Coordinates of C-alpha atoms and ligand atoms in Angstrom, one line a residue:
X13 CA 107.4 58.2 96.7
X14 CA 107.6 60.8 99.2
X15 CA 106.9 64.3 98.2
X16 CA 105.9 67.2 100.3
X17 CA 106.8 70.9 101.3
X18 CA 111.0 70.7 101.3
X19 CA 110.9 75.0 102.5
X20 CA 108.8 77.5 103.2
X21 CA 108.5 81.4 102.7
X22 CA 106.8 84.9 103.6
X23 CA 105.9 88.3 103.0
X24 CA 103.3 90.4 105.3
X25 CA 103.4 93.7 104.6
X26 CA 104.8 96.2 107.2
X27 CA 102.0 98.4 108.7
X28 CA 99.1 97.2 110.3
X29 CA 95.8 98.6 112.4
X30 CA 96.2 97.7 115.9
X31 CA 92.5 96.0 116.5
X32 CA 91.8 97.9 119.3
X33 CA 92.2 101.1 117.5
X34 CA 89.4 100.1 115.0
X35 CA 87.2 98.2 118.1
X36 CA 87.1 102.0 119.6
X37 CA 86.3 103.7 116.2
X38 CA 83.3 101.5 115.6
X39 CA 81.9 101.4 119.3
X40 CA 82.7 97.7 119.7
X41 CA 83.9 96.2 122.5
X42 CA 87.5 95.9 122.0
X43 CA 87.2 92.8 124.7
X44 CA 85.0 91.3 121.9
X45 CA 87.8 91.5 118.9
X46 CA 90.5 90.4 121.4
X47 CA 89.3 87.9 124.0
X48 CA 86.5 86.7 121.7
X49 CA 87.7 86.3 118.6
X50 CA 91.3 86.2 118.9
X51 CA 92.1 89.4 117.0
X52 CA 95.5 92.0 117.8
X53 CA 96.5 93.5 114.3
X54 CA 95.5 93.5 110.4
X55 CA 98.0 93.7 108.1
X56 CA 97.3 95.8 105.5
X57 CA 99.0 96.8 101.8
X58 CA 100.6 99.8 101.0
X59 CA 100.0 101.9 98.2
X60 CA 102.5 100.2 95.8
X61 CA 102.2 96.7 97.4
X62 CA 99.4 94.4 95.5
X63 CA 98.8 90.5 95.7
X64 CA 101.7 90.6 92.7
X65 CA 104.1 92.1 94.9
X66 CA 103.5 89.8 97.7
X67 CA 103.6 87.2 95.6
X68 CA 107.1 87.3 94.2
X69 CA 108.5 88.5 97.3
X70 CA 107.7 85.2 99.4
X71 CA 108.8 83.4 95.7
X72 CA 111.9 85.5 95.6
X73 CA 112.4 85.4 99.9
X74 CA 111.9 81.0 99.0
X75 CA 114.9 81.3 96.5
X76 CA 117.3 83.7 98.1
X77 CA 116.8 81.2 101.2
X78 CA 117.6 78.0 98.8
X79 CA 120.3 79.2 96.7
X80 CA 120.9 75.4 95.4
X81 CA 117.6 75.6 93.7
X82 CA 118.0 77.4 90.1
X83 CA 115.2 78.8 88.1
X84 CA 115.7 75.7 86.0
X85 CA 114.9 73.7 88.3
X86 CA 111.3 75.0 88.5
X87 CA 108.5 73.5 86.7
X88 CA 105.7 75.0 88.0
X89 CA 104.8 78.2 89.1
X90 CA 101.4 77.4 91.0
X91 CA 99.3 80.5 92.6
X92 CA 96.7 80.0 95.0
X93 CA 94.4 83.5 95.3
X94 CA 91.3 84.7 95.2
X95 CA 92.4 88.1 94.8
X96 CA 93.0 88.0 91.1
X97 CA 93.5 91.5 89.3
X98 CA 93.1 90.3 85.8
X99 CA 90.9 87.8 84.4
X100 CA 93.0 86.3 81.5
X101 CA 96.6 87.3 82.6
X102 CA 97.6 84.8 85.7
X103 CA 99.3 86.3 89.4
X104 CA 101.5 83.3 88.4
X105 CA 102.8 85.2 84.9
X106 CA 103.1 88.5 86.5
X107 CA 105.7 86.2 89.7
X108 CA 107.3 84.8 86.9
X109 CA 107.9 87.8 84.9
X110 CA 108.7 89.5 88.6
X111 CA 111.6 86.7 89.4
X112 CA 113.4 86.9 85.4
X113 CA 114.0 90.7 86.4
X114 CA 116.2 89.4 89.2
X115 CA 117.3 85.9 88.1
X116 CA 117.6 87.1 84.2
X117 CA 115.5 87.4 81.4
X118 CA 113.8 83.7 80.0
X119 CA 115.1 82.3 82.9
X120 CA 111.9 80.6 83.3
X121 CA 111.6 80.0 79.9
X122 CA 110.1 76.8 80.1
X123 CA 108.3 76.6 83.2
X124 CA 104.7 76.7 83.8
X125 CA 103.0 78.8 85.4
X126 CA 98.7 79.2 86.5
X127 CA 96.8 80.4 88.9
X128 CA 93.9 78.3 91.2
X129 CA 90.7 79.7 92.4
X130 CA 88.2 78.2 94.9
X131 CA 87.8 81.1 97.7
X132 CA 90.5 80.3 100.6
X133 CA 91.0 76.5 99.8
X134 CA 92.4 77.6 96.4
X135 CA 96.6 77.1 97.4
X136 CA 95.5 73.8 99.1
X137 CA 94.3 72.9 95.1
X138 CA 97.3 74.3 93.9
X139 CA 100.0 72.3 96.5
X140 CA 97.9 69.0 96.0
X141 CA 98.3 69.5 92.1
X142 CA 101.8 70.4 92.1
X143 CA 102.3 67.3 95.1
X144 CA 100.5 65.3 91.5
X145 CA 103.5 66.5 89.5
X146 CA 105.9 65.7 91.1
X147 CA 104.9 62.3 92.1
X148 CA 105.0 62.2 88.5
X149 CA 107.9 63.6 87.8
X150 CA 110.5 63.2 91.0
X151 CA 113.5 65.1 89.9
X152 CA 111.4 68.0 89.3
X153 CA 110.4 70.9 91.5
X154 CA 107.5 73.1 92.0
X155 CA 107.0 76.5 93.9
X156 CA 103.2 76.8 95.3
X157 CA 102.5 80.7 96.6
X158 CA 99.2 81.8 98.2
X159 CA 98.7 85.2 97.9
X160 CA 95.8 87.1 99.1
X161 CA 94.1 90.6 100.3
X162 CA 91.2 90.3 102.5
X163 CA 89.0 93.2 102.0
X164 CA 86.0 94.1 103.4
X165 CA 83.6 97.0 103.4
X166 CA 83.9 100.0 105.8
X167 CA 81.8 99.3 109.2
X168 CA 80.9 95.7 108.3
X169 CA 81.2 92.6 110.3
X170 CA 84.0 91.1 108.2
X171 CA 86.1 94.1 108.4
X172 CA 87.7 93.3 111.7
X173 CA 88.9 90.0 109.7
X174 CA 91.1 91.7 107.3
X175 CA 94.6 91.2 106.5
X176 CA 97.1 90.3 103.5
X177 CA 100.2 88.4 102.9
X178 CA 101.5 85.7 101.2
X179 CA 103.4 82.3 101.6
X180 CA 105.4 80.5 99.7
X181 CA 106.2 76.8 99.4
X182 CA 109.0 74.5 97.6
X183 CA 107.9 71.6 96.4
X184 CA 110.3 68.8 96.1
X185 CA 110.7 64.6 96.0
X186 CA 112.5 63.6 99.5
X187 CA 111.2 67.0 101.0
X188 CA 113.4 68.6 104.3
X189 CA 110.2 69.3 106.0
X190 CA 106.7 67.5 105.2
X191 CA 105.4 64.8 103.6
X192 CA 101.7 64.4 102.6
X193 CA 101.1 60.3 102.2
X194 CA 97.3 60.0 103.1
X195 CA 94.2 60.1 101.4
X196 CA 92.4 63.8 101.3
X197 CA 88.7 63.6 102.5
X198 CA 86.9 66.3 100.8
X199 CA 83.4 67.8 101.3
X200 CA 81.6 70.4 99.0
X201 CA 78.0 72.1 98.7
X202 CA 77.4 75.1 95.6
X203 CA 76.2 77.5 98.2
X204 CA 76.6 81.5 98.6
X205 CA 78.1 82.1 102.1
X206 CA 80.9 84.2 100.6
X207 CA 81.3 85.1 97.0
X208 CA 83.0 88.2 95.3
X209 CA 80.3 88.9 92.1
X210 CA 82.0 91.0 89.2
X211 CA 80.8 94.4 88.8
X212 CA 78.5 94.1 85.5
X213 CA 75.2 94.5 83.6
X214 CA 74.3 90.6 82.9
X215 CA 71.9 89.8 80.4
X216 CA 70.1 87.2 82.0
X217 CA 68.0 84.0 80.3
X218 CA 65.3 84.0 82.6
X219 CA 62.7 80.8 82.3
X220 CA 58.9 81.8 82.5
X221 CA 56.8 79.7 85.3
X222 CA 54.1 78.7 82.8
X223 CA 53.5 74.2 83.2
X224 CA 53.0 73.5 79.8
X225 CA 54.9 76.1 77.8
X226 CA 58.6 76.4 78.9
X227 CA 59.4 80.1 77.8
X228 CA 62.7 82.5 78.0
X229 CA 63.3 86.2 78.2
X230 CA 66.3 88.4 78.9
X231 CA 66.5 90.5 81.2
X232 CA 69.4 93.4 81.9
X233 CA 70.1 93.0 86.0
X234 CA 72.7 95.5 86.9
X235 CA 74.9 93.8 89.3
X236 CA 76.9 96.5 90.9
X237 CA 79.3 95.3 93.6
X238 CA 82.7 96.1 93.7
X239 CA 84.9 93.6 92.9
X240 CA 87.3 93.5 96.0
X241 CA 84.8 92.9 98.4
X242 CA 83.0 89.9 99.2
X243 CA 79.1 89.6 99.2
X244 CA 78.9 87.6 102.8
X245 CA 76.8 86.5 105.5
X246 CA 78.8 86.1 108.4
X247 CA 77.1 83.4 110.5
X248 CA 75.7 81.2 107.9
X249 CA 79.5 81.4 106.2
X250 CA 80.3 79.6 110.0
X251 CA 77.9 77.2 109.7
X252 CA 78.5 76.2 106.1
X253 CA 82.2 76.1 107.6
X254 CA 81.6 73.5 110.2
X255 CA 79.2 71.3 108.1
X256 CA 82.1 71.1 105.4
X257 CA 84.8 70.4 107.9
X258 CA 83.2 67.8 109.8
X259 CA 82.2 66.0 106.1
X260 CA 85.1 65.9 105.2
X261 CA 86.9 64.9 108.2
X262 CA 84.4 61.7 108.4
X263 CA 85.7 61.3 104.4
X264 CA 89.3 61.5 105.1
X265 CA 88.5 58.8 107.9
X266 CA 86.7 56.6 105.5
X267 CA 89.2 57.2 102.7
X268 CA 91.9 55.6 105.2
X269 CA 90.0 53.4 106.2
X270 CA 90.0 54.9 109.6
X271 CA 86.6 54.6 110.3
X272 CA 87.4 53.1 114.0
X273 CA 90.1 55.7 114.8
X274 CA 90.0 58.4 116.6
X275 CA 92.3 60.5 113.9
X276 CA 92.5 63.7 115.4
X277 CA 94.7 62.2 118.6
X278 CA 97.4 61.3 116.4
X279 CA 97.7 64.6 115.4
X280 CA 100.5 66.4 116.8
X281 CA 99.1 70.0 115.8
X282 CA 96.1 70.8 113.4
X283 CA 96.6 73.3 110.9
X284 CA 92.5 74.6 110.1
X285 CA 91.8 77.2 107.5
X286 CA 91.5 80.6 110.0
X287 CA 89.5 83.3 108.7
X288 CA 90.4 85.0 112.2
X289 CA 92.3 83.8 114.9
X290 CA 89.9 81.6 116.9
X291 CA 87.7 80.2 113.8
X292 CA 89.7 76.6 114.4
X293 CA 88.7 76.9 118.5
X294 CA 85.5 78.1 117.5
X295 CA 84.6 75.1 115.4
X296 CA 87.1 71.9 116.1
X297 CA 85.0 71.1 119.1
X298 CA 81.8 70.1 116.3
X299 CA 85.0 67.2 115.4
X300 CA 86.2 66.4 118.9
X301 CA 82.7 65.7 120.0
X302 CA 81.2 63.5 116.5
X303 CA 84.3 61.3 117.6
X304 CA 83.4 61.2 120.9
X305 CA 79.5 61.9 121.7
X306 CA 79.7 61.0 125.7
X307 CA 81.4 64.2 126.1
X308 CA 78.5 66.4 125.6
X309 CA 76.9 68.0 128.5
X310 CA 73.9 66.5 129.2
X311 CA 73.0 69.2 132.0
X312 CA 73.1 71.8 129.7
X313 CA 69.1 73.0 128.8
X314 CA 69.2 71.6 124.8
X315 CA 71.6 71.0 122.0
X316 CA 73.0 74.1 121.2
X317 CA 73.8 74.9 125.1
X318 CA 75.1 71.2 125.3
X319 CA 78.0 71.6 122.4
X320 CA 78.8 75.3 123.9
X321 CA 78.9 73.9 126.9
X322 CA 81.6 71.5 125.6
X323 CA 82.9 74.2 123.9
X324 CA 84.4 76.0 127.1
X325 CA 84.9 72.9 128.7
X326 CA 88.8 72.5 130.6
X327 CA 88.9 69.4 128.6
X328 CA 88.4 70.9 125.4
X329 CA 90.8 73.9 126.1
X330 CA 93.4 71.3 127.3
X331 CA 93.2 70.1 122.9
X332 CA 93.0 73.8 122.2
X333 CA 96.5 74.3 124.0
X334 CA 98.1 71.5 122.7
X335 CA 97.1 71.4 118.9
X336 CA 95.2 74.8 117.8
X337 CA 97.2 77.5 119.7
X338 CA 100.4 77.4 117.9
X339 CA 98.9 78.0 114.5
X340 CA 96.9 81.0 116.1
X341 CA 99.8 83.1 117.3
X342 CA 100.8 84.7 113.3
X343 CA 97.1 84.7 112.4
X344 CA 96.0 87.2 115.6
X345 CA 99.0 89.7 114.2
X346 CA 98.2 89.2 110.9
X347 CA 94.7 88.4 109.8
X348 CA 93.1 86.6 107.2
X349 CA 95.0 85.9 104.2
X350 CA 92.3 83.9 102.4
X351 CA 94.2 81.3 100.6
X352 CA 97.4 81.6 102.6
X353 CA 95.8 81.5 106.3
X354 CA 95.8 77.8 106.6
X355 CA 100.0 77.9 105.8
X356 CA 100.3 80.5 107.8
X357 CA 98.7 78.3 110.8
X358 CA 101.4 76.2 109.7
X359 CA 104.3 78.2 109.6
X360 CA 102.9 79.8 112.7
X361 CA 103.4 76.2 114.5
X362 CA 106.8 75.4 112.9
X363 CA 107.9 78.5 114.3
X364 CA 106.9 77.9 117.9
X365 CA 108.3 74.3 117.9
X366 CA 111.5 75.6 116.4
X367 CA 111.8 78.3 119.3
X368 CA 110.4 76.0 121.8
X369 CA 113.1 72.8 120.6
X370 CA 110.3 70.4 120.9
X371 CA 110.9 67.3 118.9
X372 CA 108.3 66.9 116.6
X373 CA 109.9 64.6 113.8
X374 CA 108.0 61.4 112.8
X375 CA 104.6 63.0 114.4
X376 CA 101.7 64.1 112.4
X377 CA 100.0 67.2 111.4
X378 CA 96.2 67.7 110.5
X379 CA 95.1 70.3 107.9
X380 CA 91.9 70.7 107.9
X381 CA 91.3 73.7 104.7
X382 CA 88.1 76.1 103.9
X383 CA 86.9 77.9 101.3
X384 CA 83.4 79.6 100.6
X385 CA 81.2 78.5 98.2
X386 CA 81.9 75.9 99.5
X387 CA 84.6 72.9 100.1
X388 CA 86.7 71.5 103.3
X389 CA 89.6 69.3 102.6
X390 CA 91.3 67.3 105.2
X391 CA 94.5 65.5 104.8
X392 CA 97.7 65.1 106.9
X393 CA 101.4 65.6 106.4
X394 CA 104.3 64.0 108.6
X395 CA 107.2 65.9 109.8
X396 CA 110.8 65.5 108.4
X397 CA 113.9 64.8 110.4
X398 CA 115.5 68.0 108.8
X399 CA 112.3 69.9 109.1
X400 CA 114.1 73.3 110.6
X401 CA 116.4 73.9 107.5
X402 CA 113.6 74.3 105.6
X403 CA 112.3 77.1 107.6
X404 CA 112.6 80.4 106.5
X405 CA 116.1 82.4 107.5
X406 CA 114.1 85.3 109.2
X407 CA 111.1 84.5 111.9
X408 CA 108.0 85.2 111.0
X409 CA 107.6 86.0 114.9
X410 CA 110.7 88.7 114.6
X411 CA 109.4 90.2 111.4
X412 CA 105.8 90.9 113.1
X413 CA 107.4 92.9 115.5
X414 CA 109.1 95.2 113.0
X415 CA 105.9 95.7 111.7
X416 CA 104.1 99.4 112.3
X417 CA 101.2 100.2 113.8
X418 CA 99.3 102.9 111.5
X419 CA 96.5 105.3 112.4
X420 CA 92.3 104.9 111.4
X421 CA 92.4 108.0 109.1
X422 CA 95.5 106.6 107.2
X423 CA 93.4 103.2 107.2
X424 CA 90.7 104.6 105.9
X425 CA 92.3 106.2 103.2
X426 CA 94.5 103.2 102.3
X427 CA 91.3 101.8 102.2
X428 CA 89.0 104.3 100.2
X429 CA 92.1 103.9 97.6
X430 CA 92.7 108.0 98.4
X431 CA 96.3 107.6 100.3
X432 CA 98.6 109.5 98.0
X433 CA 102.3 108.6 100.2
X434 CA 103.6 105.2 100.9
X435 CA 103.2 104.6 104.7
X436 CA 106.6 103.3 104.5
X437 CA 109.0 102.7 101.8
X438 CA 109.5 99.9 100.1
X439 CA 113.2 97.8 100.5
X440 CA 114.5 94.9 98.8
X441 CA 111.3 94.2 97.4
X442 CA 109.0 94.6 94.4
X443 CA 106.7 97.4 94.3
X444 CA 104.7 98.5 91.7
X445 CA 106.0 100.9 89.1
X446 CA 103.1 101.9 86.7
X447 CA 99.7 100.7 85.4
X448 CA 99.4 101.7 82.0
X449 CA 96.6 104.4 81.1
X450 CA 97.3 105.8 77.8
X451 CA 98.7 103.2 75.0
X452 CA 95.2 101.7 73.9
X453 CA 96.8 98.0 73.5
X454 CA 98.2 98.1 76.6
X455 CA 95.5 99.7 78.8
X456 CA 95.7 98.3 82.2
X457 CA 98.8 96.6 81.8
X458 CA 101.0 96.2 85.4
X459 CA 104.3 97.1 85.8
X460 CA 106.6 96.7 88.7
X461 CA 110.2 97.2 89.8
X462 CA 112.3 96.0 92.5
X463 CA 113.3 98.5 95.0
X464 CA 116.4 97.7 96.8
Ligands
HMG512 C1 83.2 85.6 111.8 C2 82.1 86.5 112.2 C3 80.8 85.9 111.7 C4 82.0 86.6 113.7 O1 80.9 87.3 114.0 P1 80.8 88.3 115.2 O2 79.3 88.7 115.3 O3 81.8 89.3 115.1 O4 81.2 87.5 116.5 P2 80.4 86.3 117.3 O5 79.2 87.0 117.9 O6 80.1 85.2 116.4 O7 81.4 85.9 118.4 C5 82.0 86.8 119.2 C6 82.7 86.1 120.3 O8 83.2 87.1 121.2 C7 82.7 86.9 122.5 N1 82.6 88.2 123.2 C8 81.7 89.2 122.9 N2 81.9 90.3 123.7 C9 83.0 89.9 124.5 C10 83.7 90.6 125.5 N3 83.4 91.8 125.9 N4 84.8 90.0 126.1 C11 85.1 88.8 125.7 N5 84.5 88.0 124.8 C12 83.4 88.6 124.1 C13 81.4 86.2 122.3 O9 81.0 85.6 123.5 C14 81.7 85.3 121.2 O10 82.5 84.2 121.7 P3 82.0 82.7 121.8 O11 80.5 82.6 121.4 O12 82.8 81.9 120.9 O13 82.2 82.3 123.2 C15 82.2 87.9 111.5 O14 83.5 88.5 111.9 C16 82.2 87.9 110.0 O15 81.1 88.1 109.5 N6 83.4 87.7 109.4 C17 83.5 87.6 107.9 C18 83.2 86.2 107.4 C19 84.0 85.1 108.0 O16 85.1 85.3 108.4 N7 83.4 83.9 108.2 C20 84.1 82.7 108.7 C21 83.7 81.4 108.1 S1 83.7 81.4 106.3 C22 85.4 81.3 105.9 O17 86.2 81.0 106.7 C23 85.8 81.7 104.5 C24 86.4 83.0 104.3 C25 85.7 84.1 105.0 O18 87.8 83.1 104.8 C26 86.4 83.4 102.8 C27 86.9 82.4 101.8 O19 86.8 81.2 101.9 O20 87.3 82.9 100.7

């Protein structure tokens, strides 16, 4: 049975920090953001934009570009996100609620809908259960959505790697654009690289350290963190990214039985979760060189100088070029999306093959998926022969460029939650109406509109 992604969808919202503005505000090199790590602009929400309203945008953008497909036809809604802004009511209720004020009320009546948390890897979980389903269930369709807001605090080291947006995916038997056939390899550790803590006073069971008498005692611990932000260390988060990757790359090979294969050759383009623009760059080389250990630099003084050697090596750019670049070029102008960064990476590649004509039916791509805390997966997909009229109607390259720069004071005040006028109006698009502050039984209750 083949099943895989039959079309794809977008939203990024419209204004963004140019990086270098920021680089020059914090007295970093700007040099450093943009030659080092890859970086240009950060996409950032608007006062009434939230993960919701990205959300059913890309879901409402993926159905306004498949008119065929009929809200009965949808069995599953499936959020990816770590973004959540309610801990019992789903992002996937709120999209379906979102798409019955355009499609009609109950429209959706009897299709299910929940979201799926695990850091950045959390819409990989969500497209490999709804993949389950439908293998299951052929005639039936889902729609996967990663939707995310990457926030981090003022003047830290993950603030240059913000960004939002979300992507949406049609899920289908016979799909127009990729199948996924192969076994997943998957690698995880419980560790705390990266990890969003709710703000709370935990009573905590704490056990004494006496040897023969095991003893207990609570203890209040004030745990105040806000909630958006992640609690983060940035270079241990990289190395508990390339020990997961390259685990579960050597799974996936084992799972294939592809133990004697080089696997990453056959890939055609490799799609890598990218916190920022050059994480994949950054880190593939730990892959290319476990596959093939006679490429390290022997000259260089010891190990670490040996793999960075390799690291800037022509040979290892010439992979670079040809596999990682293509699914760099939305994340620079973008930034991380969490959940959705590694389907941007792909839609970012799509795009460039569909401007560039190259044929890439019948070849391979290589996902290879991140999220803290921590888990890789790695699994690969194979491109369609009608591949393109999946894509989505509007570039994702054309829509970037409408996209407007904003200044640091209006960035900090987005940002501080103190900006009191939209940066630019909404348009064909949800946007959030009202939370509710006064009825006591519905206290904190969302609402939302569509603006067209
Ligand atoms: C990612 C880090 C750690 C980077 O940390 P950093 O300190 O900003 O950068 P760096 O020192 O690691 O690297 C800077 C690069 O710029 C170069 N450089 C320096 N100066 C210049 C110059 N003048 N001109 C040109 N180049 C220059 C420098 O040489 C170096 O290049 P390289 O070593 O590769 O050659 C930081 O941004 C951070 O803390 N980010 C937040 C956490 C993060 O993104 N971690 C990534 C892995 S974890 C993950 O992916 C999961 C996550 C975060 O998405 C969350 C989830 O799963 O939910």
């Amino acid at each position: 049975m083949k099943v895989g992604i039959d079309s794809l969808a977008y939203y990024i919202p419209k204004i963004h920090l140019p990086i270098e503005t920021l680089a020059i505000e914090r007295n970093i090199d700007p040099m450093k953001l943009i030659k080092g790590l890859g970086l240009q602009k950060m996409a950032l929400l608007d006062i009434y934009q939230d993960v919701i309203t990205m959300s059913a945008n890309a879901a409402h953008s993926l159905l306004k570009d498949n008119p065929t497909v009929q809200p009965k036809d949808i069995a599953k809604i499936y959020v990816g996100t770590e973004s959540g802004l309610d801990n019992s009511k789903p992002i996937a209720s709120y999209t379906l609620g979102l798409l019955e004020q355009i499609y009609g009320a109950r429209t959706f009546r009897n299709c299910d809908a929940v979201d799926h948390t695990f850091a950045c890897i959390g819409a990989v979980d969500a497209m490999q259960n709804a993949i389950d389903f439908v293998k299951a269930n052929p005639t039936k369709k889902a729609i996967v959505i990663a939707t995310d807001y990457a926030k981090y605090d003022l003047a830290s080291t993950g603030e240059y790697t913000q960004g939002a947006g979300a992507i949406a995916m049609l899920i289908t038997a016979n799909p127009r654009m990729l199948v996924f056939n192969s076994q997943t390899g998957v690698a995880t550790e419980s560790v705390f690289d990266f990890f969003k803590p709710y703000r709370s006073i935990e009573k905590q069971a704490i056990t004494g350290n006496s040897t023969n008498d095991t003893w207990f005692e609570i203890q209040e611990t004030e745990i105040s963190i806000h909630k958006d932000q992640p609690v983060f260390e940035g270079q241990y988060s990289n190395e508990c990214y390339i020990n997961r990757i390259t685990e579960a790359y050597t799974d996936f090979k084992k799972q294939n039985n592809q133990e004697d294969i080089i696997v990453y050759k056959d890939w055609k383009a490799i799609l890598m979760h990218l916190p920022y623009c050059f994480q994949g760059r950054r880190t593939f080389h730990e892959i290319v060189l476990q596959e093939n250990p006679e490429l390290v630099d022997k000259t260089a003084a010891d190990a670490k100088d040996q793999i960075k050697a390799f690291a800037k090596s022509e040979a290892y750019m010439e992979i670079v070029k040809n596999k990682i670049a293509p699914s760099e070029i939305a994340s620079g102008e973008v930034g991380n999306i969490y959940t959705g960064s590694i389907f941007l990476g792909l839609l970012s590649t799509l795009s460039h093959f569909s401007d560039t004509k190259e044929n890439i039916t019948d070849t391979k791509l290589g996902f290879i998926a991140y999220g803290s805390g921590s888990k890789s997966k790695v699994f690969e997909a194979e491109v369609q022969p009608n591949w393109v009229e999946g894509m989505p109607s509007v570039s994702i390259f054309d829509a970037l460029k409408e996209s407007q720069a904003i200044d640091f004071n209006t960035y900090s005040a987005l940002h501080k939650k103190e900006q009191k006028t939209a940066v630019s109006a909404p348009s064909n698009e949800f946007a959030i109406d009202y939370i509710e502050a006064s009825i006591p039984h519905l206290v904190g209750a969302r609402y939302y509109k569509f603006v067209k």
